[in-house]
Short mmCIF file of C-alpha atoms in Angstrom, two decimals:
data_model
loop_
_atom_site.label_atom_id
_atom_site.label_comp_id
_atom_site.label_asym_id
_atom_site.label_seq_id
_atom_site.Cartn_x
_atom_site.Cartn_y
_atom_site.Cartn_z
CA UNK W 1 -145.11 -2.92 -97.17
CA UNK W 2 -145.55 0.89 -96.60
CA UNK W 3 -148.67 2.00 -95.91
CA UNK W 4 -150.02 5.44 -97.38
CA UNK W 5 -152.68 7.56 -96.64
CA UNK W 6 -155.43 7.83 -99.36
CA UNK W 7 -155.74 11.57 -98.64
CA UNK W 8 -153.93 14.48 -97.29
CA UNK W 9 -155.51 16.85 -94.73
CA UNK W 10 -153.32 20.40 -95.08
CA UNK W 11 -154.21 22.18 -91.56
CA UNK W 12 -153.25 25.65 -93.62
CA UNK W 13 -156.70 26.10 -94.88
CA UNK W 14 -157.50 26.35 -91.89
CA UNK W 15 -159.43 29.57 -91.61
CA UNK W 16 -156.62 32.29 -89.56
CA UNK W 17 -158.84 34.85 -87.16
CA UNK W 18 -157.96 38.02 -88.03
CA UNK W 19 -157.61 41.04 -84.51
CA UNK W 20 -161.11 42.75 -85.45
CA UNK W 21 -162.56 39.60 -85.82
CA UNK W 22 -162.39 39.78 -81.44
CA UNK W 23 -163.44 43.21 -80.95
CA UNK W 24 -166.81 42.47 -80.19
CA UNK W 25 -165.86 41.01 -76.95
CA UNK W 26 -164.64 44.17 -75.65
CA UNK W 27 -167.65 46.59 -76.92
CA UNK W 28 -171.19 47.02 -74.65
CA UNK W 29 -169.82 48.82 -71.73
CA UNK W 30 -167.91 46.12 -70.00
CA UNK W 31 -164.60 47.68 -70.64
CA UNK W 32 -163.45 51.67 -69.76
CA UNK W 33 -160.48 53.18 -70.34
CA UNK W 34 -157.92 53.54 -67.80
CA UNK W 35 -154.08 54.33 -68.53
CA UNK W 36 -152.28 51.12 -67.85
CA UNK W 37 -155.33 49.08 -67.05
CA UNK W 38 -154.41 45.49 -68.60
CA UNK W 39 -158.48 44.38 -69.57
CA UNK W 40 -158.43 42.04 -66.10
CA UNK W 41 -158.43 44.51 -63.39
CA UNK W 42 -162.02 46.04 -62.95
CA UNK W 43 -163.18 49.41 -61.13
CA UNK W 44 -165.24 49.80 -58.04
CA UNK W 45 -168.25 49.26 -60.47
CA UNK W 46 -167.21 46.23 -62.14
CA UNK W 47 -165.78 47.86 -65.47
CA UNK W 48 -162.46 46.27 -66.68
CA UNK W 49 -160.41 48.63 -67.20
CA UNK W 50 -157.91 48.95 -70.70
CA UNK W 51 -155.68 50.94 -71.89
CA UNK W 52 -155.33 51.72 -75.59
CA UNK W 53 -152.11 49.79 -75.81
CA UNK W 54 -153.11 46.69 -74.07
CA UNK W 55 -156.44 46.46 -76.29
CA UNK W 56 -153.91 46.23 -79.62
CA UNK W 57 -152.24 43.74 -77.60
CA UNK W 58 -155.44 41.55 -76.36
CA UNK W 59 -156.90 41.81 -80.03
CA UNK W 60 -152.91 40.67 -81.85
CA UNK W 61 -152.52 37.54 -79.41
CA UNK W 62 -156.44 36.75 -79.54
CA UNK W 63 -155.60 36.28 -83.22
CA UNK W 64 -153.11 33.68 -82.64
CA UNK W 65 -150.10 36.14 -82.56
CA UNK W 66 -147.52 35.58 -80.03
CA UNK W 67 -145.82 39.14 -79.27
CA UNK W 68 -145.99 40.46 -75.77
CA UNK W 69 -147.42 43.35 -74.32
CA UNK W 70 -145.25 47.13 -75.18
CA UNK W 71 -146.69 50.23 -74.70
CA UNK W 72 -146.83 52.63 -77.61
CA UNK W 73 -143.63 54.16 -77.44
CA UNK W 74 -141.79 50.74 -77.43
CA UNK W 75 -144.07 49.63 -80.28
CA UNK W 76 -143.25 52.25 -82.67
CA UNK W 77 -139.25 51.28 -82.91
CA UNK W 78 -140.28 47.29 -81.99
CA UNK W 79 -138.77 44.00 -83.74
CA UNK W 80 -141.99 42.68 -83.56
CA UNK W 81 -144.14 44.71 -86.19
CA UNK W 82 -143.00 46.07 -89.58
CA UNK W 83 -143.52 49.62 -90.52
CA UNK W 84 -146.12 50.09 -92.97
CA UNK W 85 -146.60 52.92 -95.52
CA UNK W 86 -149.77 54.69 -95.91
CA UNK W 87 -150.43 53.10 -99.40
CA UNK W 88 -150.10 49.89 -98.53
CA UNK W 89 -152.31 50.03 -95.08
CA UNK W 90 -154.84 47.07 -94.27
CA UNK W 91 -157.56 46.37 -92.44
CA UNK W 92 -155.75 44.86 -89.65
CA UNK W 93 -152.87 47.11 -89.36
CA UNK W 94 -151.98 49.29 -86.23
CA UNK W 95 -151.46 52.88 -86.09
CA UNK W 96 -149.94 54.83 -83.82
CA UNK W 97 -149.88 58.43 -82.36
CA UNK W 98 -146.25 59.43 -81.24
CA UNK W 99 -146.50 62.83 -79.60
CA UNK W 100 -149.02 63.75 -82.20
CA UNK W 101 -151.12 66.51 -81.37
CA UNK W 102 -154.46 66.03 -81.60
CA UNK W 103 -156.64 68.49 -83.82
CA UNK W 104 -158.97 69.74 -81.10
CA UNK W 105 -155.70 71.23 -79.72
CA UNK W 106 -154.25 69.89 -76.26
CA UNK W 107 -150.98 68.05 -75.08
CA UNK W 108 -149.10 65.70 -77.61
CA UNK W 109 -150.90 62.07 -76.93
CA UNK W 110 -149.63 58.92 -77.48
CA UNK W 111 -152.29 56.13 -78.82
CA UNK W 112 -152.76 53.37 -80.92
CA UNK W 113 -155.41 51.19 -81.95
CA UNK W 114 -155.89 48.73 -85.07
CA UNK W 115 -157.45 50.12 -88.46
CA UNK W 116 -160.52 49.32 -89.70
CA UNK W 117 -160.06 51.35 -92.95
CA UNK W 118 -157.92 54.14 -94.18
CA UNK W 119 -157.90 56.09 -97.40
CA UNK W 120 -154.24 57.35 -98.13
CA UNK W 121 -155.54 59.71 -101.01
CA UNK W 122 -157.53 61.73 -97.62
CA UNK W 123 -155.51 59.98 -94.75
CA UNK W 124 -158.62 59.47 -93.33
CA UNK W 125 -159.70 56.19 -91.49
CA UNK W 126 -161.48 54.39 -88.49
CA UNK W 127 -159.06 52.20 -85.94
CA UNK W 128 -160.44 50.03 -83.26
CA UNK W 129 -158.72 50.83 -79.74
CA UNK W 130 -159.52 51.83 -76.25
CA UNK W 131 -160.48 55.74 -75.76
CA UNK W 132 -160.38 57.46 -73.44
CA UNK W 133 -163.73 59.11 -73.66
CA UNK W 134 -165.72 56.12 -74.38
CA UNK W 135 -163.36 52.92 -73.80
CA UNK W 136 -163.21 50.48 -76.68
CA UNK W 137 -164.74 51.66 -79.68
CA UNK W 138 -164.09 52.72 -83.60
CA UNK W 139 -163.15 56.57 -83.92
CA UNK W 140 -162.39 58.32 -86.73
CA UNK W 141 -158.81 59.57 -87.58
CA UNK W 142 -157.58 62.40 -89.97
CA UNK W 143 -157.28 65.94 -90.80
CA UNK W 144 -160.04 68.08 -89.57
CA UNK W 145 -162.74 68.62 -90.22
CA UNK W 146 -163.08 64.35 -90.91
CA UNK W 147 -161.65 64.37 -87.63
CA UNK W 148 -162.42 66.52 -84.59
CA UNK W 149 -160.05 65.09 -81.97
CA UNK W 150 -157.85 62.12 -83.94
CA UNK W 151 -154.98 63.59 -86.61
CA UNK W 152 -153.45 62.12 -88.87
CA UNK W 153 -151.30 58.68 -88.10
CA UNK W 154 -147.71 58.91 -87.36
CA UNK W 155 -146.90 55.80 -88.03
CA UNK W 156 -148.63 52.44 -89.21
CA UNK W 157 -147.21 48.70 -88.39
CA UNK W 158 -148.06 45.12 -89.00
CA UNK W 159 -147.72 42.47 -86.94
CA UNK W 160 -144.78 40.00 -88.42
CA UNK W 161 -146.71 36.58 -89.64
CA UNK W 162 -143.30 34.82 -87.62
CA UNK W 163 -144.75 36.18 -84.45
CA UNK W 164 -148.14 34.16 -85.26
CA UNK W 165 -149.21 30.61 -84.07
CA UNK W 166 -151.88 28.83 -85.15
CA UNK W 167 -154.48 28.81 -82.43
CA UNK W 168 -155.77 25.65 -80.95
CA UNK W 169 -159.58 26.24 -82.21
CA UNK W 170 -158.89 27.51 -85.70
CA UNK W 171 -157.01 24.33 -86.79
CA UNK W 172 -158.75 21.49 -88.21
CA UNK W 173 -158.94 18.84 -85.46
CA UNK W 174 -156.29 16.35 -86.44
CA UNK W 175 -158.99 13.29 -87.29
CA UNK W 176 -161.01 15.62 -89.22
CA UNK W 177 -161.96 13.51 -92.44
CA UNK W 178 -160.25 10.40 -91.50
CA UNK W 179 -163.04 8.58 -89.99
CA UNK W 180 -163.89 6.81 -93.22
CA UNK W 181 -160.12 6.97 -94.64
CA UNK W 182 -158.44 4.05 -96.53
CA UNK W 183 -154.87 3.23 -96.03
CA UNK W 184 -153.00 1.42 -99.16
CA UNK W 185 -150.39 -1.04 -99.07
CA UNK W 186 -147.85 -1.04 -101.55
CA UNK W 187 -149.21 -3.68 -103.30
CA UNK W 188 -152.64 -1.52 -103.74
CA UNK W 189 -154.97 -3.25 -101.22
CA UNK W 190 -156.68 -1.79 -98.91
CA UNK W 191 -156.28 -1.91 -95.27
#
């Protein structure tokens, strides 16, 4: 006699975190900026210190995404993200600055960070990233006057869903809902 379950538990409705949903963790002064700090080394006062790049990468593989650390100028030509065109950015998306100069004048920078919002009909938006002035923390991107400092993106990616793994506490535990399951026989009794 096989034996069936009575229900199905699918562990896709799981709910998936999302990058922002992290960035929390990383806001309150605990963090400054430092070019090629990781978010684990710390400063003579205790600060970690992150770098812009890293903080895309900490958020992306806190949301269950398995794609290893590259600095901006590897992610903007990388297999692991998909470029993304300006009318069809999401929350959730990354942008990046390739030797974009910024509109307060200066050296081209290189910078990326992961949008909050973005209005393609302005190209205005917020991203969440590592600064340099302040450390982690949502800025304000554009053509000035919107923006002071950030211009306009370069170039927007997403994160391919293949590079993504389901993390350990957003699935369903595997007995969830089966303490008071019935197994059938093939004759219809239950076991």
């Amino acid at each position: 006699m096989a034996i069936q379950p009575a229900i199905a538990i699918n562990l896709q409705d799981a709910e998936m975190k999302e990058p922002l949903d992290f960035k929390n963790n990383y806001t309150g002064g605990d963090y400054v900026y430092l070019m090629g700090g990781d978010g684990f080394k710390t400063n003579a006062a205790g600060k970690k210190l992150i770098d812009c790049s890293h903080m895309v990468n900490v958020l992306l593989t806190s949301a269950g995404y398995n794609i290893p650390f590259e600095d901006t100028r590897v992610m903007q030509n990388s297999t692991y993200y998909t470029t993304v065109l300006p009318q069809d950015v999401k929350r959730g998306d990354i942008a990046l600055w390739i030797k974009a100069i910024p509109n307060s004048r200066g050296s081209p920078l290189f910078h990326t960070g992961i949008v909050e919002d973005f209005n393609p009909a302005t190209n205005v938006g917020h991203i969440f990233g590592a600064q340099t002035s302040t450390g982690p923390a949502k800025v304000i991107f554009g053509p000035k006057p919107a923006s002071y400092y950030w211009p306009i993106v370069t170039k927007f990616l997403r994160a391919k869903e293949a590079f993504r793994k389901r993390a350990a506490s957003d699935a369903a535990p595997a007995h969830a809902g089966i303490s008071n399951l019935h197994f059938k026989n093939s004759s219809g009794a239950r076991q």
